[in-house]
Amino acid sequence: MGDEPGKMPAMRFAALTLLALSSVAAQAQLYRWTDSTGRTHMTDTPPPADAKGVQKRASSAPAPQSAGEPFALRQAMKDYPVTLYTLPSCDGCTQARKLLNTRGIPFAEKTVESEEQLKKATGATGVPAMLVGSDIVTGYEEGAYNRSLDAAGYPRAGLLKPRNQQAPAAPKAEAPAAQAPAAQATSPAAPRGRYATPQ
């Protein structure tokens, strides 16, 4: 009987350890999806049945990053993920990216190709557009960005290690290559048609 009380705390400790490890593994599974209005969400729970463009991140990827991150940052990332919509050559976009990197805030960046694409994704008509959860900040104004991030619970400037996230590659690089063969194909066809008519 003297041994059993000693075993109980050890068993409880083992059970709590397993529970903690399983909850960390569950939190490491992230889903990125788009709702019916075109807004992008990032959650640790499976998206609804009508979600579009569902992407599931590998459970091993976020775990090392979150291990040393403060609780406030992890909570803000879960409840209010940050997405920055930009254009390739845009001074405000560069400044917005720099602010997020300086504050050490993890964010997703999406390069838009048109105003229509941006409006569909965020409801905004100008870049940069920062989406913090469902809060949209259009254009770049340092105070507005900081207020939105503070309200979402992200740690204030100077509390996190700065990041160095670079701009994504411009998606327009492939468009001219795809159009060039079409132009060449129509160009030779026109002379053949003209020469064929007199015969």
mmCIF file of N, CA, C and O in Angstrom, residues 123-163:
data_model
loop_
_atom_site.group_PDB
_atom_site.id
_atom_site.type_symbol
_atom_site.label_atom_id
_atom_site.label_comp_id
_atom_site.label_asym_id
_atom_site.label_seq_id
_atom_site.Cartn_x
_atom_site.Cartn_y
_atom_site.Cartn_z
ATOM 1 N N GLY A 123 -11.850 43.372 -50.199
ATOM 2 C CA GLY A 123 -12.814 44.467 -50.227
ATOM 3 C C GLY A 123 -12.129 45.807 -50.405
ATOM 4 O O GLY A 123 -12.772 46.824 -50.595
ATOM 5 N N ALA A 124 -10.795 45.819 -50.374
ATOM 6 C CA ALA A 124 -10.028 47.059 -50.534
ATOM 7 C C ALA A 124 -9.754 47.310 -52.011
ATOM 8 O O ALA A 124 -9.841 46.409 -52.838
ATOM 9 N N THR A 125 -9.418 48.567 -52.340
ATOM 10 C CA THR A 125 -9.135 48.906 -53.734
ATOM 11 C C THR A 125 -7.720 49.436 -53.934
ATOM 12 O O THR A 125 -7.366 49.839 -55.030
ATOM 13 N N GLY A 126 -6.911 49.467 -52.888
ATOM 14 C CA GLY A 126 -5.540 49.959 -53.016
ATOM 15 C C GLY A 126 -4.579 49.121 -52.203
ATOM 16 O O GLY A 126 -4.955 48.463 -51.247
ATOM 17 N N VAL A 127 -3.320 49.120 -52.641
ATOM 18 C CA VAL A 127 -2.272 48.397 -51.919
ATOM 19 C C VAL A 127 -1.334 49.397 -51.252
ATOM 20 O O VAL A 127 -1.223 50.535 -51.715
ATOM 21 N N PRO A 128 -0.661 48.986 -50.194
ATOM 22 C CA PRO A 128 -0.804 47.692 -49.546
ATOM 23 C C PRO A 128 -2.128 47.604 -48.799
ATOM 24 O O PRO A 128 -2.700 48.617 -48.412
ATOM 25 N N ALA A 129 -2.590 46.383 -48.604
ATOM 26 C CA ALA A 129 -3.784 46.129 -47.779
ATOM 27 C C ALA A 129 -3.392 45.063 -46.769
ATOM 28 O O ALA A 129 -2.934 43.992 -47.159
ATOM 29 N N MET A 130 -3.522 45.384 -45.488
ATOM 30 C CA MET A 130 -3.165 44.436 -44.435
ATOM 31 C C MET A 130 -4.445 43.899 -43.803
ATOM 32 O O MET A 130 -5.294 44.675 -43.369
ATOM 33 N N LEU A 131 -4.555 42.601 -43.778
ATOM 34 C CA LEU A 131 -5.693 41.927 -43.169
ATOM 35 C C LEU A 131 -5.218 41.330 -41.847
ATOM 36 O O LEU A 131 -4.327 40.493 -41.827
ATOM 37 N N VAL A 132 -5.794 41.806 -40.735
ATOM 38 C CA VAL A 132 -5.475 41.275 -39.403
ATOM 39 C C VAL A 132 -6.758 40.629 -38.898
ATOM 40 O O VAL A 132 -7.657 41.327 -38.432
ATOM 41 N N GLY A 133 -6.840 39.301 -39.024
ATOM 42 C CA GLY A 133 -8.112 38.640 -38.769
ATOM 43 C C GLY A 133 -9.087 39.102 -39.838
ATOM 44 O O GLY A 133 -8.887 38.877 -41.018
ATOM 45 N N SER A 134 -10.136 39.822 -39.446
ATOM 46 C CA SER A 134 -11.089 40.370 -40.419
ATOM 47 C C SER A 134 -10.964 41.888 -40.535
ATOM 48 O O SER A 134 -11.695 42.523 -41.282
ATOM 49 N N ASP A 135 -10.017 42.490 -39.806
ATOM 50 C CA ASP A 135 -9.796 43.938 -39.840
ATOM 51 C C ASP A 135 -8.906 44.279 -41.037
ATOM 52 O O ASP A 135 -7.839 43.691 -41.210
ATOM 53 N N ILE A 136 -9.342 45.225 -41.869
ATOM 54 C CA ILE A 136 -8.581 45.598 -43.062
ATOM 55 C C ILE A 136 -8.024 47.003 -42.901
ATOM 56 O O ILE A 136 -8.745 47.935 -42.546
ATOM 57 N N VAL A 137 -6.724 47.145 -43.159
ATOM 58 C CA VAL A 137 -6.085 48.467 -43.169
ATOM 59 C C VAL A 137 -5.570 48.678 -44.585
ATOM 60 O O VAL A 137 -4.723 47.923 -45.066
ATOM 61 N N THR A 138 -6.093 49.696 -45.268
ATOM 62 C CA THR A 138 -5.721 49.961 -46.659
ATOM 63 C C THR A 138 -4.710 51.091 -46.733
ATOM 64 O O THR A 138 -4.796 52.055 -45.977
ATOM 65 N N GLY A 139 -3.777 50.971 -47.669
ATOM 66 C CA GLY A 139 -2.723 51.969 -47.786
ATOM 67 C C GLY A 139 -1.694 51.738 -46.700
ATOM 68 O O GLY A 139 -1.759 50.754 -45.971
ATOM 69 N N TYR A 140 -0.721 52.634 -46.610
ATOM 70 C CA TYR A 140 0.259 52.484 -45.538
ATOM 71 C C TYR A 140 0.304 53.741 -44.696
ATOM 72 O O TYR A 140 0.591 54.828 -45.180
ATOM 73 N N GLU A 141 -0.030 53.559 -43.422
ATOM 74 C CA GLU A 141 0.113 54.620 -42.429
ATOM 75 C C GLU A 141 0.553 53.909 -41.155
ATOM 76 O O GLU A 141 -0.164 53.075 -40.609
ATOM 77 N N GLU A 142 1.774 54.195 -40.716
ATOM 78 C CA GLU A 142 2.390 53.470 -39.612
ATOM 79 C C GLU A 142 1.493 53.377 -38.375
ATOM 80 O O GLU A 142 1.328 52.307 -37.787
ATOM 81 N N GLY A 143 0.880 54.492 -38.003
ATOM 82 C CA GLY A 143 0.019 54.504 -36.822
ATOM 83 C C GLY A 143 -1.165 53.557 -36.954
ATOM 84 O O GLY A 143 -1.507 52.833 -36.019
ATOM 85 N N ALA A 144 -1.793 53.544 -38.129
ATOM 86 C CA ALA A 144 -2.952 52.678 -38.361
ATOM 87 C C ALA A 144 -2.544 51.206 -38.298
ATOM 88 O O ALA A 144 -3.258 50.374 -37.731
ATOM 89 N N TYR A 145 -1.390 50.875 -38.875
ATOM 90 C CA TYR A 145 -0.902 49.493 -38.836
ATOM 91 C C TYR A 145 -0.647 49.067 -37.391
ATOM 92 O O TYR A 145 -1.066 47.994 -36.963
ATOM 93 N N ASN A 146 0.058 49.912 -36.636
ATOM 94 C CA ASN A 146 0.385 49.570 -35.254
ATOM 95 C C ASN A 146 -0.871 49.439 -34.392
ATOM 96 O O ASN A 146 -0.970 48.532 -33.569
ATOM 97 N N ARG A 147 -1.848 50.314 -34.601
ATOM 98 C CA ARG A 147 -3.092 50.243 -33.823
ATOM 99 C C ARG A 147 -3.832 48.930 -34.090
ATOM 100 O O ARG A 147 -4.335 48.290 -33.176
ATOM 101 N N SER A 148 -3.891 48.527 -35.351
ATOM 102 C CA SER A 148 -4.576 47.292 -35.713
ATOM 103 C C SER A 148 -3.873 46.073 -35.110
ATOM 104 O O SER A 148 -4.514 45.174 -34.567
ATOM 105 N N LEU A 149 -2.540 46.067 -35.171
ATOM 106 C CA LEU A 149 -1.765 44.952 -34.617
ATOM 107 C C LEU A 149 -1.861 44.919 -33.093
ATOM 108 O O LEU A 149 -1.984 43.853 -32.491
ATOM 109 N N ASP A 150 -1.822 46.112 -32.465
ATOM 110 C CA ASP A 150 -1.956 46.185 -31.000
ATOM 111 C C ASP A 150 -3.327 45.669 -30.563
ATOM 112 O O ASP A 150 -3.441 44.925 -29.587
ATOM 113 N N ALA A 151 -4.371 46.074 -31.282
ATOM 114 C CA ALA A 151 -5.732 45.669 -30.930
ATOM 115 C C ALA A 151 -5.908 44.151 -31.045
ATOM 116 O O ALA A 151 -6.685 43.552 -30.310
ATOM 117 N N ALA A 152 -5.162 43.525 -31.963
ATOM 118 C CA ALA A 152 -5.243 42.070 -32.136
ATOM 119 C C ALA A 152 -4.436 41.328 -31.078
ATOM 120 O O ALA A 152 -4.506 40.107 -30.990
ATOM 121 N N GLY A 153 -3.659 42.063 -30.272
ATOM 122 C CA GLY A 153 -2.892 41.427 -29.199
ATOM 123 C C GLY A 153 -1.478 41.050 -29.561
ATOM 124 O O GLY A 153 -0.815 40.334 -28.809
ATOM 125 N N TYR A 154 -0.983 41.520 -30.722
ATOM 126 C CA TYR A 154 0.400 41.222 -31.084
ATOM 127 C C TYR A 154 1.344 42.004 -30.166
ATOM 128 O O TYR A 154 1.051 43.153 -29.814
ATOM 129 N N PRO A 155 2.472 41.390 -29.778
ATOM 130 C CA PRO A 155 3.433 42.105 -28.926
ATOM 131 C C PRO A 155 3.893 43.402 -29.583
ATOM 132 O O PRO A 155 4.068 43.462 -30.800
ATOM 133 N N ARG A 156 4.086 44.429 -28.775
ATOM 134 C CA ARG A 156 4.480 45.743 -29.285
ATOM 135 C C ARG A 156 5.893 45.724 -29.850
ATOM 136 O O ARG A 156 6.657 44.801 -29.590
ATOM 137 N N ALA A 157 6.226 46.751 -30.601
ATOM 138 C CA ALA A 157 7.540 46.864 -31.236
ATOM 139 C C ALA A 157 8.646 46.765 -30.192
ATOM 140 O O ALA A 157 8.537 47.326 -29.107
ATOM 141 N N GLY A 158 9.694 46.025 -30.524
ATOM 142 C CA GLY A 158 10.840 45.883 -29.637
ATOM 143 C C GLY A 158 10.778 44.654 -28.741
ATOM 144 O O GLY A 158 11.770 44.305 -28.107
ATOM 145 N N LEU A 159 9.626 43.976 -28.671
ATOM 146 C CA LEU A 159 9.495 42.809 -27.795
ATOM 147 C C LEU A 159 9.846 41.500 -28.496
ATOM 148 O O LEU A 159 10.201 40.524 -27.851
ATOM 149 N N LEU A 160 9.738 41.471 -29.815
ATOM 150 C CA LEU A 160 10.055 40.267 -30.579
ATOM 151 C C LEU A 160 11.317 40.479 -31.400
ATOM 152 O O LEU A 160 11.654 41.611 -31.750
ATOM 153 N N LYS A 161 11.959 39.369 -31.721
ATOM 154 C CA LYS A 161 13.140 39.424 -32.581
ATOM 155 C C LYS A 161 12.705 39.812 -33.998
ATOM 156 O O LYS A 161 11.755 39.230 -34.539
ATOM 157 N N PRO A 162 13.363 40.805 -34.608
ATOM 158 C CA PRO A 162 12.972 41.208 -35.974
ATOM 159 C C PRO A 162 13.097 40.043 -36.952
ATOM 160 O O PRO A 162 13.931 39.161 -36.785
ATOM 161 N N ARG A 163 12.262 40.078 -37.969
ATOM 162 C CA ARG A 163 12.269 39.060 -39.021
ATOM 163 C C ARG A 163 12.874 39.651 -40.286
ATOM 164 O O ARG A 163 13.109 40.855 -40.358
#
